[in-house]
Amino acid sequence: MSDANIPALSELERKVRWLSTWMIHNANHLRPSDDELKVGGHQASSASLSTIMTSLYFAALRPQDRVAVKPHASPVFHAIQYMFGNQTREKLENFRGFKGAQSYPSRTKDVDDVDFSTGSVGLGVAQTLFSSLVQDYLSLKGWGGKGPEGKMVALLGDAEMDEGNIFEALLEGWKHGVRNTWWIVDYNRQSLDAVVREGLWERFEAIFRNFDWDVVVLKNGSLQRQAFEEPGGDTLRTWIDTCPNQLYSALTFQGGAAWRKRLLDDIGDQGPVSRLIEARSDAELARLMTNLGGHDVPSLLDAFETARSHDRPVCFIAYTIKGYGLPLAGHKDNHAGLLTPTQVHALRDELAIREGYEWEPYEGLANTAAARRVVAEAPFNAEGRRRRTAPTVAVRDRLDVDLATTMSTQQGFGLIMHGLAKLDEDLADRIVTTSPDVTVSTNLGAWVNRRGLFARENLADTFRAERVPSTFNWTFSPQGQHMELGIAEMNLFLMLSALGLSHSIFGERLLPVGTLYDPFIERGLDALNYACYQDARFMLAATPSGVTLAPEGGAHQSIATPLIGMAQDGLASFEPAFVDELATIMRFGFDYMQRSGEAEPDETTWLRDAVGGSIYLRLSTRSVDQPQRSVDERLAKDIVNGGYWMRQPGPNAQLIVAYTGAVAPEAIEAVGLLAEDRRDIGLLSVTSADRLNAGWTAAQRAREHGLVHARSHVERLLAEVPSHCGVITVIDGHPATLAWLGAVQGHRTRSLGVEHFGQTGTIADLYRHYGIDAQGIMRAAQVLSQGRPLRHLRLASMT
């Protein structure tokens, strides 16, 4: 950018800072409030990044670049988008209100051009690294288009660097040779509650250099650098370099007179440096001492232009003032602080903004024409909105798998993926798999053997080259379709998030499939929620699950994951018992991941299937007898919608058993025995408690809004079950997963499941201990459905 535009950029920086400040002030002091709660909005954190973001968006960024904005700088982002014409005044006036500009930038809730949602600190930062890896993947496949590669940019606070997932991502990026990634640290040396420790920037610098990143420290602005060239400047530089963070912040808050007194007291009468200080008024001295690199437009533009010339990852450590340009600048309590009306009015007058014109984009600017030109010519906005679309990938009518007499759903998953790997069609080519060091143990090995591991450069399998026999061929190449990760579940979900947004970020459709152990979903749950909140699309195969993983003990057994699957928005959760169910669900899943339509429910299922989302498969290593049947269209629909009758109950049914997943053999055995003593007993296979519950909830809501004929799938399944009939539910997971079934039609219900950490043992041991074996189901039946004593029921101890 021409130096002639720097004054206009400086004016735009003040305008953006004003708009963000006024936006928060309006939300807290002017907008009517029913509950009188503080709205908040982080005026100080926004001001801290105002110069950096102005320099980026109006000058340094290009259309192909993508940005994750520091969560607390959301008002600055919205103000910039308002200047671009991508945000409305109405949304700004309703900041943090219902359907207003969001508290933190959101891809799915905001109307302006958000690249990556941010909110849970640290996740947006790491997302940019994984998005850069996805960009490399697409480029090496020849799918990235002919334009230049973009920079994946994260704006983060220094306190945000405390988040462990950032360092996990750094290690993964180093292993994959990450490129084209900029992390810009807003080094204002303040966190939510305190001032950060001395010398932290040196630790940051060492960490990034150890991971082969370039580090650019932007400490002193051009005013300070000019002062350092004056007589006595070296002494001033030394004082600044050795000044503790807390003292620097306190003096910034106190202003020019305090700076003068402290400098003269500390330095003493040293002639040149004293004259340097005395030559400036209090206001000029304050401006000099707060002219840090992160608030100096020429320094920022020069640093960004230099980094643009290569593809190495860069960490910019930009010294800033928290609350820069505001009356609360530097105060340690400013994080949640709000300017008073008096302070806001004084700032308005200082910026020559007329009362009643506070929202006008160019009000108060000295050179409106120059500012308008800079905004209009900003390269980042040159091609308009950057939200891409990509064509869908055709999914075949069925996914074939050779069924053995006895097999597990995890084994079936591996066979289905291997079958896909053999296909010469777009569906197979667009699948990309990833796993946190459990590729083989989650049955992805056969897929990887055929499709290969991805790397930017060829890397031979040494065992294979040395003719050492091995089941697996671990050859890395740009043609590979598996992204092998270290054993960090946060990285898995962030990688899935990046891969699952490829169609929107890069305009290229990918079908990501990730695997991990089901218990360890909880270790990456924040990142999973983040991925779903962004509407990333992927398929997650979590296996093995539950206490069915008996010999591994409680540390490797999952209890709560079925409830997570039900509660997680944007994620359709399934737990098939049989491999033909799994094949049906996976076929549906590859299509569902690509859908993007209106949010209206289907008239038969009352599910928002047109919208689509991600898929979660809870699988097991337990081999069970496979039913010999053909999955016709009707059965396939029932499987996908969440359940079907394995044994239809009769008109006089006294009892039905509803089961999910690996406990199918116990449920089938129990029903067979119960049928000798109970009439018309039914057996309901629940393939997705999530889908059944979501459909039921949606149908109830529809009826409450006047659609009296709305009926859900589970309501139709249970419609003919007599009111006196008892319902027993059983799952290798928390019993609450299915406990709600009795409320659908008002049936008495007993829900069996696992509520406490398991221990080592056999499947029979643990199922008996938790009462989810056939005997446990029969005991529950005896209490729930009074009748003749069951002659098959052993009077085993409950303990």
PDB file of N, CA and C in Angstrom, residues 491-568:
ATOM      1  N   ASN A 491      -6.830 -32.346  18.388  1.00  0.00           N
ATOM      2  CA  ASN A 491      -6.361 -32.186  17.014  1.00  0.00           C
ATOM      3  C   ASN A 491      -7.241 -32.939  16.027  1.00  0.00           C
ATOM      4  N   LEU A 492      -7.728 -34.103  16.432  1.00  0.00           N
ATOM      5  CA  LEU A 492      -8.616 -34.857  15.542  1.00  0.00           C
ATOM      6  C   LEU A 492      -9.841 -34.025  15.183  1.00  0.00           C
ATOM      7  N   PHE A 493     -10.510 -33.467  16.183  1.00  0.00           N
ATOM      8  CA  PHE A 493     -11.747 -32.742  15.910  1.00  0.00           C
ATOM      9  C   PHE A 493     -11.491 -31.427  15.191  1.00  0.00           C
ATOM     10  N   LEU A 494     -10.363 -30.789  15.462  1.00  0.00           N
ATOM     11  CA  LEU A 494     -10.029 -29.576  14.718  1.00  0.00           C
ATOM     12  C   LEU A 494      -9.691 -29.904  13.268  1.00  0.00           C
ATOM     13  N   MET A 495      -9.024 -31.030  13.044  1.00  0.00           N
ATOM     14  CA  MET A 495      -8.759 -31.452  11.671  1.00  0.00           C
ATOM     15  C   MET A 495     -10.067 -31.779  10.953  1.00  0.00           C
ATOM     16  N   LEU A 496     -10.969 -32.490  11.638  1.00  0.00           N
ATOM     17  CA  LEU A 496     -12.272 -32.784  11.030  1.00  0.00           C
ATOM     18  C   LEU A 496     -13.046 -31.502  10.748  1.00  0.00           C
ATOM     19  N   SER A 497     -12.925 -30.526  11.640  1.00  0.00           N
ATOM     20  CA  SER A 497     -13.587 -29.249  11.419  1.00  0.00           C
ATOM     21  C   SER A 497     -13.045 -28.574  10.167  1.00  0.00           C
ATOM     22  N   ALA A 498     -11.720 -28.573  10.017  1.00  0.00           N
ATOM     23  CA  ALA A 498     -11.111 -27.933   8.850  1.00  0.00           C
ATOM     24  C   ALA A 498     -11.459 -28.684   7.567  1.00  0.00           C
ATOM     25  N   LEU A 499     -11.358 -30.005   7.593  1.00  0.00           N
ATOM     26  CA  LEU A 499     -11.719 -30.799   6.420  1.00  0.00           C
ATOM     27  C   LEU A 499     -13.204 -30.651   6.100  1.00  0.00           C
ATOM     28  N   GLY A 500     -14.016 -30.594   7.150  1.00  0.00           N
ATOM     29  CA  GLY A 500     -15.463 -30.530   6.971  1.00  0.00           C
ATOM     30  C   GLY A 500     -15.990 -29.178   6.550  1.00  0.00           C
ATOM     31  N   LEU A 501     -15.121 -28.170   6.474  1.00  0.00           N
ATOM     32  CA  LEU A 501     -15.500 -26.856   5.947  1.00  0.00           C
ATOM     33  C   LEU A 501     -14.854 -26.577   4.602  1.00  0.00           C
ATOM     34  N   SER A 502     -14.193 -27.565   4.029  1.00  0.00           N
ATOM     35  CA  SER A 502     -13.459 -27.363   2.781  1.00  0.00           C
ATOM     36  C   SER A 502     -14.355 -26.842   1.672  1.00  0.00           C
ATOM     37  N   HIS A 503     -15.595 -27.329   1.603  1.00  0.00           N
ATOM     38  CA  HIS A 503     -16.508 -26.895   0.543  1.00  0.00           C
ATOM     39  C   HIS A 503     -16.828 -25.415   0.651  1.00  0.00           C
ATOM     40  N   SER A 504     -16.867 -24.887   1.879  1.00  0.00           N
ATOM     41  CA  SER A 504     -17.224 -23.491   2.093  1.00  0.00           C
ATOM     42  C   SER A 504     -16.013 -22.568   2.090  1.00  0.00           C
ATOM     43  N   ILE A 505     -14.894 -23.037   2.629  1.00  0.00           N
ATOM     44  CA  ILE A 505     -13.683 -22.217   2.706  1.00  0.00           C
ATOM     45  C   ILE A 505     -12.936 -22.203   1.380  1.00  0.00           C
ATOM     46  N   PHE A 506     -12.811 -23.371   0.755  1.00  0.00           N
ATOM     47  CA  PHE A 506     -11.991 -23.500  -0.453  1.00  0.00           C
ATOM     48  C   PHE A 506     -12.787 -23.856  -1.712  1.00  0.00           C
ATOM     49  N   GLY A 507     -14.069 -24.114  -1.578  1.00  0.00           N
ATOM     50  CA  GLY A 507     -14.880 -24.440  -2.740  1.00  0.00           C
ATOM     51  C   GLY A 507     -14.645 -25.836  -3.278  1.00  0.00           C
ATOM     52  N   GLU A 508     -14.138 -26.751  -2.448  1.00  0.00           N
ATOM     53  CA  GLU A 508     -13.886 -28.130  -2.869  1.00  0.00           C
ATOM     54  C   GLU A 508     -14.496 -29.083  -1.849  1.00  0.00           C
ATOM     55  N   ARG A 509     -15.268 -30.043  -2.339  1.00  0.00           N
ATOM     56  CA  ARG A 509     -15.981 -30.966  -1.466  1.00  0.00           C
ATOM     57  C   ARG A 509     -15.055 -32.087  -1.004  1.00  0.00           C
ATOM     58  N   LEU A 510     -14.983 -32.269   0.311  1.00  0.00           N
ATOM     59  CA  LEU A 510     -14.329 -33.428   0.898  1.00  0.00           C
ATOM     60  C   LEU A 510     -15.339 -34.145   1.786  1.00  0.00           C
ATOM     61  N   LEU A 511     -15.151 -35.449   1.949  1.00  0.00           N
ATOM     62  CA  LEU A 511     -16.005 -36.247   2.819  1.00  0.00           C
ATOM     63  C   LEU A 511     -15.119 -36.836   3.919  1.00  0.00           C
ATOM     64  N   PRO A 512     -14.917 -36.094   5.004  1.00  0.00           N
ATOM     65  CA  PRO A 512     -13.988 -36.541   6.044  1.00  0.00           C
ATOM     66  C   PRO A 512     -14.590 -37.647   6.911  1.00  0.00           C
ATOM     67  N   VAL A 513     -13.764 -38.627   7.236  1.00  0.00           N
ATOM     68  CA  VAL A 513     -14.135 -39.705   8.151  1.00  0.00           C
ATOM     69  C   VAL A 513     -13.039 -39.792   9.208  1.00  0.00           C
ATOM     70  N   GLY A 514     -13.411 -39.617  10.455  1.00  0.00           N
ATOM     71  CA  GLY A 514     -12.450 -39.689  11.546  1.00  0.00           C
ATOM     72  C   GLY A 514     -12.777 -40.832  12.482  1.00  0.00           C
ATOM     73  N   THR A 515     -11.749 -41.439  13.053  1.00  0.00           N
ATOM     74  CA  THR A 515     -11.967 -42.519  14.019  1.00  0.00           C
ATOM     75  C   THR A 515     -11.203 -42.233  15.304  1.00  0.00           C
ATOM     76  N   LEU A 516     -11.761 -42.688  16.411  1.00  0.00           N
ATOM     77  CA  LEU A 516     -11.090 -42.621  17.709  1.00  0.00           C
ATOM     78  C   LEU A 516     -11.766 -43.597  18.640  1.00  0.00           C
ATOM     79  N   TYR A 517     -11.189 -43.804  19.819  1.00  0.00           N
ATOM     80  CA  TYR A 517     -11.845 -44.625  20.825  1.00  0.00           C
ATOM     81  C   TYR A 517     -13.017 -43.837  21.417  1.00  0.00           C
ATOM     82  N   ASP A 518     -14.147 -44.498  21.550  1.00  0.00           N
ATOM     83  CA  ASP A 518     -15.355 -43.815  21.999  1.00  0.00           C
ATOM     84  C   ASP A 518     -15.195 -43.107  23.349  1.00  0.00           C
ATOM     85  N   PRO A 519     -14.496 -43.695  24.340  1.00  0.00           N
ATOM     86  CA  PRO A 519     -14.372 -42.985  25.623  1.00  0.00           C
ATOM     87  C   PRO A 519     -13.667 -41.643  25.504  1.00  0.00           C
ATOM     88  N   PHE A 520     -12.828 -41.503  24.478  1.00  0.00           N
ATOM     89  CA  PHE A 520     -11.991 -40.306  24.410  1.00  0.00           C
ATOM     90  C   PHE A 520     -12.622 -39.181  23.600  1.00  0.00           C
ATOM     91  N   ILE A 521     -13.866 -39.357  23.204  1.00  0.00           N
ATOM     92  CA  ILE A 521     -14.629 -38.221  22.681  1.00  0.00           C
ATOM     93  C   ILE A 521     -14.614 -37.089  23.705  1.00  0.00           C
ATOM     94  N   GLU A 522     -14.723 -37.464  24.960  1.00  0.00           N
ATOM     95  CA  GLU A 522     -14.817 -36.448  26.014  1.00  0.00           C
ATOM     96  C   GLU A 522     -13.526 -35.627  26.132  1.00  0.00           C
ATOM     97  N   ARG A 523     -12.397 -36.204  25.736  1.00  0.00           N
ATOM     98  CA  ARG A 523     -11.145 -35.451  25.784  1.00  0.00           C
ATOM     99  C   ARG A 523     -11.111 -34.357  24.720  1.00  0.00           C
ATOM    100  N   GLY A 524     -11.849 -34.542  23.659  1.00  0.00           N
ATOM    101  CA  GLY A 524     -11.872 -33.538  22.596  1.00  0.00           C
ATOM    102  C   GLY A 524     -13.214 -32.868  22.436  1.00  0.00           C
ATOM    103  N   LEU A 525     -14.044 -32.922  23.485  1.00  0.00           N
ATOM    104  CA  LEU A 525     -15.439 -32.497  23.347  1.00  0.00           C
ATOM    105  C   LEU A 525     -15.573 -31.020  23.005  1.00  0.00           C
ATOM    106  N   ASP A 526     -14.701 -30.178  23.548  1.00  0.00           N
ATOM    107  CA  ASP A 526     -14.775 -28.749  23.247  1.00  0.00           C
ATOM    108  C   ASP A 526     -14.565 -28.517  21.753  1.00  0.00           C
ATOM    109  N   ALA A 527     -13.593 -29.212  21.185  1.00  0.00           N
ATOM    110  CA  ALA A 527     -13.321 -29.060  19.749  1.00  0.00           C
ATOM    111  C   ALA A 527     -14.421 -29.691  18.899  1.00  0.00           C
ATOM    112  N   LEU A 528     -15.017 -30.789  19.366  1.00  0.00           N
ATOM    113  CA  LEU A 528     -16.153 -31.379  18.647  1.00  0.00           C
ATOM    114  C   LEU A 528     -17.318 -30.405  18.611  1.00  0.00           C
ATOM    115  N   ASN A 529     -17.631 -29.803  19.740  1.00  0.00           N
ATOM    116  CA  ASN A 529     -18.703 -28.816  19.790  1.00  0.00           C
ATOM    117  C   ASN A 529     -18.390 -27.631  18.878  1.00  0.00           C
ATOM    118  N   TYR A 530     -17.141 -27.200  18.882  1.00  0.00           N
ATOM    119  CA  TYR A 530     -16.703 -26.092  18.029  1.00  0.00           C
ATOM    120  C   TYR A 530     -16.898 -26.433  16.556  1.00  0.00           C
ATOM    121  N   ALA A 531     -16.538 -27.654  16.166  1.00  0.00           N
ATOM    122  CA  ALA A 531     -16.703 -28.078  14.775  1.00  0.00           C
ATOM    123  C   ALA A 531     -18.174 -28.072  14.375  1.00  0.00           C
ATOM    124  N   CYS A 532     -19.034 -28.569  15.252  1.00  0.00           N
ATOM    125  CA  CYS A 532     -20.467 -28.608  14.943  1.00  0.00           C
ATOM    126  C   CYS A 532     -21.060 -27.204  14.915  1.00  0.00           C
ATOM    127  N   TYR A 533     -20.599 -26.335  15.805  1.00  0.00           N
ATOM    128  CA  TYR A 533     -21.097 -24.963  15.831  1.00  0.00           C
ATOM    129  C   TYR A 533     -20.776 -24.238  14.532  1.00  0.00           C
ATOM    130  N   GLN A 534     -19.663 -24.612  13.909  1.00  0.00           N
ATOM    131  CA  GLN A 534     -19.301 -24.010  12.620  1.00  0.00           C
ATOM    132  C   GLN A 534     -20.035 -24.656  11.453  1.00  0.00           C
ATOM    133  N   ASP A 535     -20.781 -25.731  11.723  1.00  0.00           N
ATOM    134  CA  ASP A 535     -21.465 -26.501  10.690  1.00  0.00           C
ATOM    135  C   ASP A 535     -20.479 -27.225   9.788  1.00  0.00           C
ATOM    136  N   ALA A 536     -19.361 -27.668  10.369  1.00  0.00           N
ATOM    137  CA  ALA A 536     -18.451 -28.538   9.632  1.00  0.00           C
ATOM    138  C   ALA A 536     -19.131 -29.883   9.423  1.00  0.00           C
ATOM    139  N   ARG A 537     -18.794 -30.549   8.313  1.00  0.00           N
ATOM    140  CA  ARG A 537     -19.451 -31.807   7.948  1.00  0.00           C
ATOM    141  C   ARG A 537     -18.439 -32.943   7.926  1.00  0.00           C
ATOM    142  N   PHE A 538     -18.698 -33.985   8.725  1.00  0.00           N
ATOM    143  CA  PHE A 538     -17.781 -35.111   8.801  1.00  0.00           C
ATOM    144  C   PHE A 538     -18.521 -36.319   9.364  1.00  0.00           C
ATOM    145  N   MET A 539     -17.873 -37.477   9.259  1.00  0.00           N
ATOM    146  CA  MET A 539     -18.388 -38.700   9.846  1.00  0.00           C
ATOM    147  C   MET A 539     -17.387 -39.165  10.899  1.00  0.00           C
ATOM    148  N   LEU A 540     -17.896 -39.419  12.102  1.00  0.00           N
ATOM    149  CA  LEU A 540     -17.052 -39.825  13.216  1.00  0.00           C
ATOM    150  C   LEU A 540     -17.410 -41.250  13.612  1.00  0.00           C
ATOM    151  N   ALA A 541     -16.436 -42.148  13.516  1.00  0.00           N
ATOM    152  CA  ALA A 541     -16.625 -43.529  13.945  1.00  0.00           C
ATOM    153  C   ALA A 541     -15.883 -43.709  15.266  1.00  0.00           C
ATOM    154  N   ALA A 542     -16.641 -43.827  16.361  1.00  0.00           N
ATOM    155  CA  ALA A 542     -16.049 -43.951  17.695  1.00  0.00           C
ATOM    156  C   ALA A 542     -16.182 -45.391  18.147  1.00  0.00           C
ATOM    157  N   THR A 543     -15.042 -46.038  18.336  1.00  0.00           N
ATOM    158  CA  THR A 543     -15.045 -47.467  18.604  1.00  0.00           C
ATOM    159  C   THR A 543     -13.744 -47.887  19.265  1.00  0.00           C
ATOM    160  N   PRO A 544     -13.778 -48.817  20.196  1.00  0.00           N
ATOM    161  CA  PRO A 544     -14.946 -49.512  20.755  1.00  0.00           C
ATOM    162  C   PRO A 544     -15.579 -48.694  21.868  1.00  0.00           C
ATOM    163  N   SER A 545     -16.765 -49.126  22.294  1.00  0.00           N
ATOM    164  CA  SER A 545     -17.560 -48.317  23.203  1.00  0.00           C
ATOM    165  C   SER A 545     -18.049 -49.141  24.390  1.00  0.00           C
ATOM    166  N   GLY A 546     -18.407 -48.415  25.449  1.00  0.00           N
ATOM    167  CA  GLY A 546     -19.108 -48.991  26.579  1.00  0.00           C
ATOM    168  C   GLY A 546     -18.303 -49.980  27.407  1.00  0.00           C
ATOM    169  N   VAL A 547     -18.974 -50.590  28.387  1.00  0.00           N
ATOM    170  CA  VAL A 547     -18.328 -51.616  29.200  1.00  0.00           C
ATOM    171  C   VAL A 547     -18.149 -52.903  28.418  1.00  0.00           C
ATOM    172  N   THR A 548     -18.681 -52.937  27.189  1.00  0.00           N
ATOM    173  CA  THR A 548     -18.438 -54.078  26.304  1.00  0.00           C
ATOM    174  C   THR A 548     -16.945 -54.224  26.030  1.00  0.00           C
ATOM    175  N   LEU A 549     -16.209 -53.128  26.151  1.00  0.00           N
ATOM    176  CA  LEU A 549     -14.748 -53.173  26.093  1.00  0.00           C
ATOM    177  C   LEU A 549     -14.253 -53.643  27.466  1.00  0.00           C
ATOM    178  N   ALA A 550     -14.704 -54.815  27.844  1.00  0.00           N
ATOM    179  CA  ALA A 550     -14.625 -55.251  29.237  1.00  0.00           C
ATOM    180  C   ALA A 550     -13.213 -55.362  29.803  1.00  0.00           C
ATOM    181  N   PRO A 551     -12.267 -56.027  29.150  1.00  0.00           N
ATOM    182  CA  PRO A 551     -10.964 -56.231  29.788  1.00  0.00           C
ATOM    183  C   PRO A 551     -10.164 -54.946  29.996  1.00  0.00           C
ATOM    184  N   GLU A 552     -10.518 -53.870  29.301  1.00  0.00           N
ATOM    185  CA  GLU A 552      -9.746 -52.631  29.382  1.00  0.00           C
ATOM    186  C   GLU A 552     -10.028 -51.832  30.655  1.00  0.00           C
ATOM    187  N   GLY A 553     -11.109 -52.114  31.348  1.00  0.00           N
ATOM    188  CA  GLY A 553     -11.407 -51.401  32.581  1.00  0.00           C
ATOM    189  C   GLY A 553     -12.044 -50.039  32.367  1.00  0.00           C
ATOM    190  N   GLY A 554     -12.354 -49.371  33.485  1.00  0.00           N
ATOM    191  CA  GLY A 554     -13.126 -48.145  33.457  1.00  0.00           C
ATOM    192  C   GLY A 554     -12.490 -47.005  32.702  1.00  0.00           C
ATOM    193  N   ALA A 555     -11.156 -46.969  32.624  1.00  0.00           N
ATOM    194  CA  ALA A 555     -10.494 -45.858  31.935  1.00  0.00           C
ATOM    195  C   ALA A 555     -10.760 -45.865  30.439  1.00  0.00           C
ATOM    196  N   HIS A 556     -11.103 -47.031  29.880  1.00  0.00           N
ATOM    197  CA  HIS A 556     -11.335 -47.141  28.442  1.00  0.00           C
ATOM    198  C   HIS A 556     -12.786 -47.478  28.118  1.00  0.00           C
ATOM    199  N   GLN A 557     -13.670 -47.366  29.079  1.00  0.00           N
ATOM    200  CA  GLN A 557     -15.073 -47.690  28.850  1.00  0.00           C
ATOM    201  C   GLN A 557     -15.902 -46.401  28.894  1.00  0.00           C
ATOM    202  N   SER A 558     -16.842 -46.281  27.983  1.00  0.00           N
ATOM    203  CA  SER A 558     -17.627 -45.040  27.872  1.00  0.00           C
ATOM    204  C   SER A 558     -19.040 -45.247  28.397  1.00  0.00           C
ATOM    205  N   ILE A 559     -19.516 -44.267  29.142  1.00  0.00           N
ATOM    206  CA  ILE A 559     -20.864 -44.294  29.703  1.00  0.00           C
ATOM    207  C   ILE A 559     -21.720 -43.178  29.127  1.00  0.00           C
ATOM    208  N   ALA A 560     -21.162 -41.960  29.089  1.00  0.00           N
ATOM    209  CA  ALA A 560     -21.955 -40.767  28.778  1.00  0.00           C
ATOM    210  C   ALA A 560     -22.048 -40.457  27.294  1.00  0.00           C
ATOM    211  N   THR A 561     -21.269 -41.133  26.459  1.00  0.00           N
ATOM    212  CA  THR A 561     -21.222 -40.732  25.054  1.00  0.00           C
ATOM    213  C   THR A 561     -22.565 -40.830  24.326  1.00  0.00           C
ATOM    214  N   PRO A 562     -23.459 -41.776  24.634  1.00  0.00           N
ATOM    215  CA  PRO A 562     -24.774 -41.728  23.964  1.00  0.00           C
ATOM    216  C   PRO A 562     -25.539 -40.453  24.271  1.00  0.00           C
ATOM    217  N   LEU A 563     -25.400 -39.955  25.506  1.00  0.00           N
ATOM    218  CA  LEU A 563     -26.067 -38.702  25.860  1.00  0.00           C
ATOM    219  C   LEU A 563     -25.409 -37.522  25.154  1.00  0.00           C
ATOM    220  N   ILE A 564     -24.081 -37.574  24.991  1.00  0.00           N
ATOM    221  CA  ILE A 564     -23.390 -36.531  24.227  1.00  0.00           C
ATOM    222  C   ILE A 564     -23.907 -36.523  22.793  1.00  0.00           C
ATOM    223  N   GLY A 565     -24.047 -37.710  22.216  1.00  0.00           N
ATOM    224  CA  GLY A 565     -24.548 -37.803  20.851  1.00  0.00           C
ATOM    225  C   GLY A 565     -25.944 -37.227  20.709  1.00  0.00           C
ATOM    226  N   MET A 566     -26.775 -37.416  21.717  1.00  0.00           N
ATOM    227  CA  MET A 566     -28.130 -36.870  21.663  1.00  0.00           C
ATOM    228  C   MET A 566     -28.137 -35.357  21.846  1.00  0.00           C
ATOM    229  N   ALA A 567     -27.256 -34.865  22.709  1.00  0.00           N
ATOM    230  CA  ALA A 567     -27.302 -33.453  23.075  1.00  0.00           C
ATOM    231  C   ALA A 567     -26.550 -32.550  22.108  1.00  0.00           C
ATOM    232  N   GLN A 568     -25.615 -33.102  21.340  1.00  0.00           N
ATOM    233  CA  GLN A 568     -24.770 -32.263  20.503  1.00  0.00           C
ATOM    234  C   GLN A 568     -25.506 -31.811  19.247  1.00  0.00           C
TER     235      GLN A 568
END
